[in-house]
Amino acid sequence: MKMNKAKVEEKQEIGKTKFTKEIEEFIPPAHVSTDMYDIEATSGDLSLLSKYHYKFKQDYQATHVVRPGTTEELSNLMKKCREYSIPMTIRAAGSSCYSSSTPTNGGVIIDMRRMDKIYEIDANNKTVRCGAGISWLRLIEALLEYGLGPKCYPTSYKSSCVGGFVVTSGKVGIGVLKNGIMKDAIKSVVLVKTDGSVETISRNSQGDLSLDDIIGSFGIFGAVAEVELQVSSLYTSMEMIGYSFKTFKMAVEFFRILKNNDTNRPFFLSLSDKNFEKYAHWTFPSRTYFVYAVYSDDPSATSQGVSFAKDAALKLDGLGIEDWYLKEKWRNLADTELNIGRWCQNLIFQEYWVSDNRIEDFYNFYTEKISKQKYRNAFYLMSGAKGGNRIKLFGLSDIKNSREFFGIKAVFNDITINNYKNKDNLYTLGVVNTFYFLKYDPERAEYLRKLKNKLDPEDLVNSYRLVKAKMRPWRVGLLFWIAKLLY
Amino acid sequence: MNEKVSEDVKKVVTSGPTVSGMFAPDQENLVEPTSKSEEDYERCTQCGYCRLVCRVYNTTYAERDYAGGRNRILKSLKKKEIAFDKEKIIDAIYQCMLCGNCRTVCPSGIDTLEVFQTYRRTAVRKGVMPEKLQILKNSILTNKNPFLESGTDRFNWCDSQSCNEGHKAYERGAEHARKIAFGELKPSDIEEHLVGYFVGCTSAYRNNELSTATSRILDKMGVKFIVFPDEYCCGSVLFRTGLEDDAIELVHYNVDMIRKLGVNEIVFSCAGCFSTFTTEYNKFTEGDLGFELSHMVQFVPKVAKQKGLKIRYTKRTKEDPLIVTYHDPCHLGRYCNVYDEPRELIDMIEGVKLIEMKHNREMSWCCGAGGGVRALYGEISTDIASTRLDETVACWEDINEDRLKEAIETNAEVLVSACVFCKNNLHLAASQTKPDLPVIDLSQILEDCEFY
Ligand SMILES: Cc1cc2nc3c(=O)[nH]c(=O)nc-3n(C[C@H](O)[C@H](O)[C@H](O)COP(=O)(O)OP(=O)(O)OC[C@H]3O[C@@H](n4cnc5c(N)ncnc54)[C@H](O)[C@@H]3O)c2cc1C
Ligand code: SF4
Ligand code: SF4
């Protein structure tokens, strides 16, 4: 991956003086920003840690934020960056956290969100072609006019962008259980590769990259400029149900029954503990564990699903949750995770991919850990399509208490290692947790590394994601070992 | 979609996350701003929800320009992670209309307006002063208006020929003031409910059609109002742009002047003056102004009801009404919660029919003029030397055009508002892109009405 360092620096030096002017020839100057406040605002993501990665060393700080508006502008920009060996960080709404869209190598932040146009909605064939930088909310609103809706989308839809969901895993969210994951909905993507060349990639593509390579690539192979999606007709009825349970075991059993009911699959399905409910809402029901499901279909299928759930809940001593609360819950779905951030200045979280049959084991391991290290915590599981789920663990830490902060991180570290050992993994990866992936999924990492070397030999695009880590596992291990001792 | 299906879908989507229910301000956890802390930005979770409603962000696409981005900058400034450069920071501070839409949707309940006005104030104290702002400030302090106009020309709009109703009100005001000054009349002796019309600088110097229409409407309704011969600028621009320290003197001056006259109720045609009195004037007098405040859109329906008056638009009929759409000015709506009264008023007018735009009431799009943006960035539009500013200005124009697009989608014949700044800004955009769409103030419709 290494190129002659002196040569790279020489190219970068030349670039410094010419670069801005040259890109302003094909991108409107208002969208080529060197304003330090603009760079600051565009560098972080929702999590607190990300900024340490671009502030830790001056070199990490980006010098430009550039906002291409078309595939052509994007392609020319990436070609220019390559010409002068300027690192690039692709960014959308920054909702995926873990510093996944934070600069780590200086250079240019490519902000994708000007690429927010809808090029075509084909109501007959139920497809849409749009810029990857469009937010889900805008896309949903536009499709609505045609009686259509995305097959699936993340619960961060109020801010996140279509391209962001494509290149992260796109395996959990609204609609996935019923309609399949993001990968199933993609017909094709237009990718601007790391050298600036443009390629349309669909299921049958024979080039260097397949659709599978791009999904979950976290942008290391280039920027997705356009996305063509299969969408579906909007359902004509929708109902939410919610039951609370005394034990985790019963809650999981109920969850599984709903998940495996192939006749009426929920449109959305989650399981949470009472802490999550408490921190996520102003008002919340009693009891300890909660399963929520949304059924959406034609009216008869919806009511079938609802009565199926009711019967199952009865058998497991599930206590129905009041209608008014369910209504709020559904309307607030996007906010719930974020609301936890209101309770502390230093919210820590980790997202795990956990297979259906391992949920209890995961939970037992987790409760054992938190019984030893007490901190304000919350547990939230969102169903993926059949087979797996995203579990998000939260630690609400006090900004002034660094021992608590590192203590919580140490708990998450143990859980991560345990999860990998049991053949599960992390759900979202970014700069801060890539080292786990490298250590515990070496085969996949090696495959990606080879591809990356071939396509991006200078490692200019989204460096320090998936194929190279900023942190060393032994250092992190040592740090957490000390943290546990101190906490 | 057939109609039945479309109805069903509508029900579904408005009860769940898909569609604008997601930004419905009545959501459980869209809380009222919980504190007025100057450092409320600390509580910003950077969720990005306000990005989608920010007209500035949706024009510039710069993360710096929406509330969450600005909050992030504030956090970094506080921690001294970035430098405070009084020149370079200007755009990061002032490219915001203070429209308040971010506040409406913030799930953390952050009072973004309070935060950003404080930010501006602190910045000014640290020496930030855009050139145009300096000129504006000097003019207000010297001439008591922001337009570099002479203070003595303030009442040129109401000479007996241009607006006799205004002229009479001015004379009544002058006589009233004289009597009070010479002790011929004590405020406590005034028996009637005395109404004063606070004209405001823009209607006095630039948009006489508003002051004229207002005077005529009040006259037609039989309200014996006065105009204040000693009125000064209300200071709205100063408050919005961080020059609060200079504005306080104006607050005290105007309040004293009005109190001395024993006026019971002030009527405003300017949404900016109205909101400044409602918020800042109330704040600096600790909620004890001593007189009531009404914008014309509140005053007219109130008096019409009291007097049992009906309103008829003389240029159209009930059967063939003028179709209007109403643009909620931020200063009436999000600042003062005045949403129902203008709609009620339009409903009262026979011969006029209201159609709503998609973004209305709490979620109304800003016209692009507020927060000093027009003053600071509008005129720089001519400065072709700076491509960056050129683009920025083009963006403001885009904001206006977008708002107009919505008006066109409703098939309205006329876009009405109740704020002179909205009217001017939207009118400017219309003259360039939609010359067939008249943009007027509601008072201009009322001027052509019969009260009976
Ligand atoms: C409240 C909340 C709820 C969430 N719910 C879900 C959920 O239900 N399901 C789920 O899977 N995730 C969820 N997430 C995680 C996150 O929202 C998603 O991963 C989202 O799709 C990221 O989109 P974004 O636009 O924010 O991308 P960013 O966070 O900006 O970017 C994510 C990664 O993709 C890269 N990238 C972005 N755009 C492009 C592009 N066009 N081309 C190439 N690379 C690109 C970036 O470099 C980065 O590596 C949630 C997060 C939050 C905060
Ligand atoms: S006040 Fe209006 S213009 Fe300013 S950040 Fe908020 S939404 Fe944007
Ligand atoms: S909505 Fe509120 S919490 Fe979210 S980014 Fe905007 S200001 Fe911050």
XYZ file of N, CA, C and O in Angstrom, chain A residues 24 28-33 35-38 40-48 50-52 54-55 61 67 91 93-94 111 113-114 116-117 135 137-138 140-141 144-147 150 153 155-159 174 234-238 280-283 296 299 324-325 327-328 330-336 338-339 341-342 345 399, chain B residues 1 4-5 8-9 12-31 34 42-43 45-49 51-53 55 57-66 69-70 72-73 75-77 79 81-86 88-92 105-109 119 358-359 365 387-388 391-392 395:
640
model
N -12.121 24.594 -8.062
C -13.147 25.637 -8.227
C -13.509 25.852 -9.698
O -14.489 26.522 -10.007
N -18.745 24.802 -7.945
C -18.971 26.207 -7.567
C -18.183 26.562 -6.302
O -18.203 25.802 -5.328
N -17.471 27.668 -6.330
C -16.609 28.045 -5.205
C -17.318 28.043 -3.850
O -16.700 27.762 -2.826
N -18.610 28.333 -3.829
C -19.314 28.321 -2.537
C -19.308 26.932 -1.919
O -19.532 26.785 -0.726
N -19.043 25.935 -2.730
C -19.045 24.565 -2.209
C -17.642 23.992 -2.077
O -17.462 22.780 -1.928
N -16.663 24.875 -2.174
C -15.281 24.482 -1.898
C -14.858 25.334 -0.710
O -14.550 26.498 -0.842
N -14.898 24.726 0.457
C -14.721 25.538 1.646
C -13.402 25.229 2.344
O -13.037 24.073 2.538
N -12.977 27.217 5.114
C -13.357 27.931 6.329
C -13.182 27.000 7.537
O -13.757 25.917 7.596
N -12.389 27.448 8.498
C -12.067 26.543 9.612
C -13.298 26.161 10.428
O -13.368 25.082 11.004
N -14.294 27.038 10.435
C -15.495 26.725 11.213
C -16.357 25.693 10.473
O -16.990 24.844 11.085
N -16.345 25.803 9.156
C -17.057 24.827 8.345
C -16.393 23.451 8.492
O -17.068 22.420 8.643
N -14.592 22.428 10.986
C -14.852 21.943 12.345
C -16.240 21.290 12.438
O -16.390 20.183 12.954
N -17.231 21.998 11.902
C -18.600 21.484 12.000
C -18.765 20.188 11.215
O -19.547 19.322 11.598
N -18.026 20.047 10.135
C -18.215 18.882 9.259
C -17.335 17.708 9.667
O -17.415 16.634 9.079
N -16.481 17.907 10.634
C -15.521 16.856 10.968
C -16.041 15.844 11.979
O -15.607 14.700 11.986
N -16.934 16.255 12.841
C -17.363 15.336 13.892
C -18.560 14.507 13.462
O -19.101 14.685 12.379
N -18.941 13.581 14.306
C -20.223 12.927 14.093
C -20.999 12.994 15.403
O -20.663 13.791 16.277
N -22.005 12.171 15.544
C -22.835 12.279 16.741
C -22.102 11.914 18.018
O -22.462 12.354 19.096
N -21.099 11.067 17.886
C -20.437 10.607 19.098
C -19.360 11.591 19.524
O -18.894 12.413 18.748
N -18.977 11.462 20.742
C -18.038 12.428 21.308
C -16.607 12.152 20.868
O -15.804 13.051 20.670
N -15.221 11.048 18.162
C -14.693 11.249 16.815
C -13.730 12.408 16.728
O -12.711 12.342 16.055
N -14.028 13.464 17.444
C -13.180 14.634 17.237
C -11.766 14.435 17.752
O -10.845 15.094 17.298
N -11.603 13.506 18.680
C -10.229 13.269 19.129
C -9.364 12.736 18.004
O -8.163 12.894 17.996
N -9.535 13.650 14.832
C -9.023 14.680 13.928
C -8.334 15.804 14.686
O -7.709 16.661 14.095
N -8.424 15.768 15.994
C -7.775 16.840 16.745
C -6.494 16.371 17.398
O -5.640 17.159 17.776
N -6.552 16.869 10.805
C -7.564 17.885 10.491
C -7.650 18.086 8.974
O -6.636 18.246 8.305
N -18.271 20.085 -1.569
C -19.619 19.528 -1.706
C -19.984 19.376 -3.177
O -20.575 20.283 -3.779
N -18.345 11.758 3.464
C -19.238 12.029 4.578
C -20.666 12.291 4.116
O -20.889 12.946 3.111
N -24.499 12.195 6.573
C -25.062 12.894 7.735
C -24.277 12.656 9.018
O -24.556 13.269 10.041
N -23.316 11.765 8.980
C -22.507 11.517 10.173
C -23.264 10.790 11.270
O -22.853 10.805 12.417
N -18.329 16.048 1.187
C -19.675 16.045 1.755
C -20.661 15.712 0.634
O -20.809 16.463 -0.324
N -23.891 15.535 0.545
C -25.296 15.874 0.674
C -25.850 16.885 -0.321
O -27.039 17.178 -0.303
N -24.959 17.385 -1.194
C -25.519 18.200 -2.287
C -26.023 17.295 -3.414
O -26.720 17.731 -4.310
N -28.407 15.363 -3.803
C -29.671 14.992 -3.156
C -30.854 15.039 -4.117
O -31.983 15.225 -3.707
N -30.566 14.869 -5.404
C -31.670 14.984 -6.372
C -32.342 13.628 -6.595
O -31.704 12.591 -6.514
N -31.496 12.698 1.853
C -31.833 12.139 3.167
C -33.037 11.225 2.999
O -33.867 11.418 2.106
N -35.597 11.052 4.765
C -36.837 11.806 4.975
C -37.339 12.423 3.673
O -38.512 12.341 3.332
N -36.415 13.041 2.941
C -36.812 13.669 1.671
C -37.278 12.619 0.670
O -38.242 12.830 -0.058
N -38.561 9.675 1.338
C -39.856 9.154 1.779
C -40.966 10.122 1.364
O -42.003 9.725 0.839
N -40.707 11.403 1.580
C -41.727 12.407 1.234
C -42.016 12.418 -0.261
O -43.153 12.541 -0.683
N -43.932 9.265 -1.364
C -45.292 9.301 -0.839
C -46.290 9.836 -1.869
O -47.414 9.357 -1.980
N -45.843 10.806 -2.618
C -46.701 11.410 -3.645
C -47.177 10.361 -4.650
O -48.189 10.525 -5.303
N -46.389 9.316 -4.788
C -46.726 8.258 -5.759
C -47.330 7.031 -5.070
O -47.460 5.974 -5.673
N -47.625 7.138 -3.788
C -48.148 5.990 -3.050
C -47.093 4.928 -2.828
O -47.400 3.748 -2.666
N -39.961 3.399 0.666
C -38.786 2.523 0.604
C -39.108 1.187 1.254
O -39.927 1.125 2.170
N -35.549 1.239 5.722
C -34.728 2.421 5.985
C -34.351 2.443 7.456
O -35.014 1.830 8.290
N -33.690 3.752 11.375
C -34.488 4.597 12.263
C -33.882 6.005 12.383
O -34.484 6.881 12.969
N -32.722 6.186 11.823
C -32.120 7.531 11.798
C -32.598 8.335 10.589
O -31.981 9.326 10.220
N -33.729 7.917 9.996
C -34.172 8.499 8.722
C -34.377 10.007 8.760
O -34.411 10.654 7.723
N -34.512 10.582 9.937
C -34.737 12.031 9.988
C -33.489 12.801 9.599
O -33.541 13.990 9.332
N -32.348 12.152 9.670
C -31.140 12.868 9.255
C -30.279 12.073 8.284
O -29.648 12.653 7.413
N -36.310 -0.044 9.857
C -37.748 -0.134 9.606
C -37.949 -0.877 8.281
O -37.297 -0.558 7.292
N -47.216 1.632 -0.748
C -47.453 1.862 0.678
C -48.571 0.958 1.155
O -49.544 0.721 0.436
N -48.399 0.448 2.339
C -49.441 -0.407 2.891
C -50.619 0.454 3.316
O -50.471 1.637 3.616
N -51.766 -0.182 3.367
C -52.962 0.614 3.663
C -53.394 0.550 5.121
O -54.374 1.166 5.508
N -52.694 -0.225 5.916
C -53.024 -0.169 7.337
C -51.769 -0.388 8.165
O -50.796 -0.973 7.686
N -51.827 0.085 9.365
C -50.656 -0.026 10.231
C -51.107 -0.045 11.688
O -51.985 0.724 12.082
N -35.333 7.040 27.186
C -35.718 7.445 25.830
C -37.017 8.236 25.773
O -37.313 8.869 24.772
N -37.804 8.173 26.823
C -39.110 8.844 26.786
C -39.364 9.596 28.087
O -38.823 9.248 29.130
N -40.224 10.551 28.004
C -40.572 11.289 29.223
C -41.504 10.463 30.096
O -41.466 10.496 31.298
N -42.389 9.728 29.417
C -43.298 8.861 30.160
C -43.031 7.442 29.690
O -42.652 7.232 28.556
N -47.801 -3.748 9.370
C -48.276 -2.871 8.312
C -48.506 -3.703 7.056
O -47.598 -4.374 6.560
N -55.508 -4.237 5.562
C -56.139 -4.278 6.884
C -56.316 -5.687 7.459
O -56.092 -5.903 8.648
N -52.188 4.892 23.786
C -51.658 6.256 23.635
C -50.126 6.217 23.630
O -49.459 6.936 22.895
N -49.598 5.321 24.461
C -48.141 5.247 24.546
C -47.558 4.676 23.259
O -46.532 5.134 22.757
N -48.727 4.895 20.313
C -48.787 5.890 19.251
C -47.565 6.811 19.345
O -46.894 7.103 18.356
N -47.300 7.250 20.557
C -46.145 8.126 20.759
C -44.849 7.394 20.409
O -43.954 7.937 19.787
N -44.268 5.062 18.353
C -44.047 4.943 16.907
C -43.620 6.289 16.312
O -42.691 6.392 15.536
N -44.295 7.307 16.747
C -43.942 8.633 16.226
C -42.550 9.061 16.657
O -41.881 9.819 15.974
N -42.144 8.578 17.822
C -40.836 8.994 18.350
C -39.724 8.028 18.023
O -38.617 8.161 18.536
N -40.040 7.048 17.199
C -39.088 5.966 16.992
C -37.682 6.464 16.631
O -36.679 5.938 17.099
N -37.644 7.490 15.822
C -36.339 7.985 15.383
C -35.567 8.630 16.529
O -34.344 8.695 16.503
N -36.298 9.120 17.505
C -35.636 9.918 18.538
C -35.155 9.096 19.721
O -34.342 9.561 20.509
N -35.705 7.887 19.849
C -35.488 7.167 21.102
C -34.016 7.012 21.458
O -33.617 7.302 22.572
N -31.489 8.664 20.400
C -30.835 9.957 20.602
C -31.199 10.580 21.935
O -30.386 11.251 22.566
N -32.444 10.317 22.344
C -32.908 10.930 23.588
C -32.051 10.546 24.775
O -31.964 11.283 25.753
N -29.033 10.527 24.927
C -27.956 11.526 24.991
C -28.322 12.747 25.808
O -27.462 13.532 26.204
N -29.629 12.921 26.078
C -30.021 14.102 26.854
C -29.681 13.947 28.331
O -29.696 14.920 29.068
N -23.533 14.026 29.387
C -22.746 14.720 28.364
C -21.819 13.772 27.633
O -21.143 14.149 26.694
N -18.995 13.312 32.245
C -17.818 13.815 31.536
C -16.630 14.044 32.479
O -15.473 13.943 32.093
N -52.978 6.038 -7.401
C -53.715 5.494 -6.268
C -55.176 5.896 -6.360
O -55.459 7.050 -6.655
N -59.736 5.873 -2.214
C -59.886 5.136 -0.963
C -58.491 4.746 -0.433
O -58.161 4.985 0.726
N -57.705 4.160 -1.350
C -56.364 3.732 -0.950
C -55.565 4.930 -0.478
O -54.894 4.912 0.554
N -56.506 5.825 2.959
C -55.970 4.867 3.930
C -54.488 5.099 4.168
O -54.008 5.109 5.292
N -53.780 5.298 3.057
C -52.338 5.508 3.165
C -52.048 6.743 4.001
O -51.192 6.748 4.869
N -52.315 6.008 7.550
C -51.193 5.218 8.027
C -49.968 6.099 8.227
O -49.353 6.109 9.276
N -49.658 6.845 7.211
C -48.403 7.570 7.277
C -48.424 8.714 8.275
O -47.391 9.078 8.815
N -49.578 9.255 8.521
C -49.570 10.345 9.487
C -49.548 9.830 10.919
O -49.347 10.584 11.843
N -49.784 8.523 11.074
C -49.713 8.024 12.442
C -48.358 7.400 12.736
O -48.080 7.002 13.843
N -47.526 7.299 11.745
C -46.228 6.676 11.964
C -45.097 7.553 11.497
O -45.313 8.712 11.168
N -43.910 7.035 11.481
C -42.770 7.865 11.143
C -42.754 8.381 9.718
O -42.250 9.448 9.482
N -43.289 7.607 8.768
C -43.208 8.133 7.408
C -44.063 9.381 7.296
O -45.147 9.428 7.810
N -43.581 10.315 6.640
C -44.166 11.644 6.353
C -44.044 12.631 7.514
O -43.422 12.340 8.534
N -44.633 13.793 7.296
C -44.255 14.906 8.149
C -44.732 14.770 9.585
O -44.400 15.601 10.414
N -45.522 13.726 9.883
C -45.792 13.441 11.285
C -44.499 13.399 12.060
O -44.446 13.689 13.241
N -43.422 13.074 11.365
C -42.143 12.949 12.055
C -41.631 14.278 12.570
O -40.808 14.331 13.451
N -42.130 15.328 11.990
C -41.696 16.610 12.501
C -42.840 17.359 13.153
O -42.775 18.547 13.345
N -43.895 16.592 13.455
C -45.016 17.261 14.092
C -44.575 17.793 15.442
O -44.031 17.059 16.249
N -44.764 19.069 15.691
C -44.257 19.628 16.936
C -45.031 19.153 18.158
O -44.676 19.505 19.258
N -46.092 18.336 17.970
C -46.806 17.884 19.157
C -46.299 16.525 19.625
O -46.919 15.870 20.445
N -45.174 16.095 19.100
C -44.624 14.835 19.560
C -44.306 14.908 21.039
O -43.891 15.946 21.540
N -44.436 13.776 21.679
C -44.240 13.739 23.121
C -42.901 14.355 23.538
O -42.818 15.145 24.451
N -41.866 13.948 22.834
C -40.567 14.368 23.351
C -39.979 15.580 22.643
O -38.814 15.898 22.802
N -40.795 16.243 21.832
C -40.319 17.531 21.357
C -40.699 18.512 22.449
O -41.774 19.079 22.469
N -39.813 18.640 23.387
C -40.166 19.370 24.596
C -40.032 20.874 24.414
O -39.317 21.343 23.536
N -36.140 23.706 27.722
C -36.160 23.455 29.156
C -35.429 24.517 29.964
O -35.674 24.699 31.128
N -24.568 23.065 24.849
C -23.899 21.885 25.403
C -24.805 20.664 25.336
O -24.348 19.548 25.312
N -26.109 20.898 25.364
C -27.042 19.776 25.376
C -27.392 19.272 23.976
O -28.178 18.359 23.809
N -27.350 17.149 20.946
C -26.842 15.794 20.709
C -26.334 15.638 19.273
O -25.946 14.556 18.864
N -26.404 16.719 18.513
C -25.980 16.701 17.119
C -26.825 15.730 16.288
O -26.341 15.125 15.342
N -28.083 15.593 16.682
C -28.929 14.606 16.013
C -29.174 14.960 14.550
O -29.465 14.092 13.740
N -29.091 16.220 14.231
C -29.218 16.618 12.832
C -30.654 16.828 12.359
O -30.880 17.115 11.194
N -31.620 16.711 13.253
C -33.009 16.882 12.810
C -33.260 18.297 12.285
O -34.020 18.489 11.361
N -31.378 20.104 10.780
C -30.723 20.350 9.489
C -31.750 20.383 8.373
O -31.710 21.200 7.470
N -32.698 19.444 8.492
C -33.658 19.319 7.405
C -34.641 20.470 7.326
O -35.226 20.722 6.284
N -34.848 21.160 8.427
C -35.806 22.265 8.370
C -35.112 23.603 8.167
O -35.773 24.607 7.963
N -33.602 26.447 6.379
C -33.596 26.938 4.999
C -32.202 27.366 4.579
O -31.870 27.348 3.405
N -29.296 25.924 5.638
C -28.549 24.711 5.304
C -28.995 24.159 3.956
O -28.174 23.777 3.126
N -30.291 24.147 3.745
C -30.791 23.561 2.503
C -30.459 24.396 1.273
O -30.791 24.020 0.160
N -29.843 25.507 1.494
C -29.407 26.334 0.388
C -27.889 26.283 0.250
O -27.370 26.145 -0.845
N -27.207 26.380 1.375
C -25.740 26.407 1.302
C -25.141 25.007 1.437
O -24.011 24.790 1.038
N -25.860 24.099 2.031
C -25.385 22.741 2.310
C -24.159 22.724 3.216
O -23.434 21.737 3.265
N -23.927 23.813 3.895
C -22.749 23.867 4.769
C -23.148 23.467 6.184
O -24.047 24.073 6.777
N -22.477 22.480 6.708
C -22.760 21.964 8.045
C -22.670 23.091 9.086
O -23.369 23.104 10.086
N -21.802 24.033 8.818
C -21.613 25.174 9.694
C -22.888 25.992 9.880
O -23.080 26.660 10.887
N -23.767 25.950 8.860
C -24.880 26.890 8.825
C -26.157 26.426 9.515
O -27.123 27.164 9.580
N -26.219 25.188 9.975
C -27.455 24.778 10.645
C -27.197 24.745 12.150
O -26.046 24.797 12.602
N -24.662 22.279 13.699
C -23.285 22.609 13.320
C -22.778 23.802 14.119
O -21.646 23.835 14.602
N -23.656 24.782 14.272
C -23.266 25.977 15.024
C -23.034 25.620 16.491
O -22.099 26.105 17.118
N -22.000 22.800 17.541
C -20.720 22.095 17.629
C -19.557 23.099 17.673
O -18.620 22.969 18.452
N -19.655 24.114 16.849
C -18.614 25.139 16.835
C -18.537 25.820 18.207
O -17.457 26.061 18.750
N -19.322 24.564 21.055
C -18.688 23.661 22.025
C -17.173 23.711 21.855
O -16.430 23.776 22.833
N -16.723 23.664 20.610
C -15.283 23.659 20.363
C -14.641 24.978 20.777
O -13.512 25.008 21.265
N -15.373 26.073 20.567
C -14.840 27.375 20.988
C -14.680 27.408 22.500
O -13.680 27.877 23.034
N -14.197 24.976 24.502
C -13.076 24.161 24.957
C -11.747 24.647 24.378
O -10.725 23.970 24.524
N -10.809 24.508 21.421
C -10.268 23.575 20.436
C -10.118 24.243 19.076
O -9.410 23.746 18.208
N -10.846 25.315 18.873
C -10.605 26.139 17.688
C -10.507 27.595 18.124
O -11.044 27.975 19.165
N -9.855 28.349 17.252
C -9.615 29.746 17.623
C -10.838 30.600 17.314
O -11.634 30.272 16.432
N -10.972 31.681 18.046
C -12.026 32.648 17.768
C -11.388 33.746 16.930
O -10.614 34.555 17.428
N -11.686 33.736 15.634
C -11.094 34.738 14.746
C -12.193 35.724 14.360
O -13.151 35.358 13.672
N -12.064 36.953 14.814
C -13.212 37.863 14.688
C -13.574 38.233 13.250
O -14.685 38.678 13.000
N -12.902 35.896 10.479
C -13.313 34.670 9.788
C -14.616 34.075 10.326
O -15.280 33.322 9.636
N -14.941 34.430 11.541
C -16.107 33.780 12.149
C -17.441 34.438 11.744
O -18.503 33.894 12.013
N -17.345 35.565 11.062
C -18.566 36.335 10.772
C -19.665 35.494 10.095
O -20.797 35.457 10.555
N -19.315 34.802 9.017
C -20.341 34.018 8.308
C -20.910 32.911 9.187
O -22.098 32.603 9.121
N -20.034 32.309 9.990
C -20.487 31.214 10.855
C -21.488 31.713 11.889
O -22.284 30.947 12.410
N -38.246 21.918 16.189
C -38.112 20.464 16.021
C -37.077 19.823 16.936
O -36.921 18.614 16.926
N -36.394 20.615 17.731
C -35.287 20.051 18.512
C -35.800 19.093 19.592
O -36.513 19.499 20.497
N -35.427 17.823 19.506
C -35.915 16.888 20.515
C -35.295 17.131 21.884
O -35.806 16.647 22.890
N -34.198 17.859 21.925
C -33.582 18.144 23.223
C -34.147 19.403 23.859
O -33.760 19.780 24.959
N -35.034 20.063 23.139
C -35.641 21.265 23.699
C -34.660 22.409 23.876
O -34.752 23.179 24.845
N -24.825 34.164 21.396
C -23.579 33.969 20.640
C -23.207 35.266 19.904
O -22.074 35.748 19.944
N -47.840 23.842 2.170
C -47.448 22.610 2.863
C -46.770 22.930 4.200
O -47.068 22.333 5.221
N -45.871 23.851 4.157
C -45.187 24.203 5.404
C -45.857 25.434 5.993
O -45.647 26.546 5.495
N -41.843 27.808 6.370
C -40.489 28.156 5.938
C -40.266 29.654 6.092
O -41.152 30.454 5.796
N -16.689 35.683 -5.076
C -17.542 34.583 -5.543
C -18.254 33.917 -4.378
O -19.397 33.492 -4.493
N -17.559 33.875 -3.291
C -18.176 33.208 -2.144
C -19.455 33.950 -1.701
O -20.496 33.331 -1.493
N -22.244 33.516 -4.204
C -22.986 32.266 -4.028
C -23.938 32.361 -2.844
O -25.067 31.912 -2.902
N -23.416 32.953 -1.799
C -24.243 33.052 -0.599
C -25.510 33.831 -0.904
O -26.611 33.415 -0.552
N -27.904 32.082 -2.780
C -28.613 31.147 -1.914
C -29.819 31.819 -1.279
O -30.875 31.212 -1.163
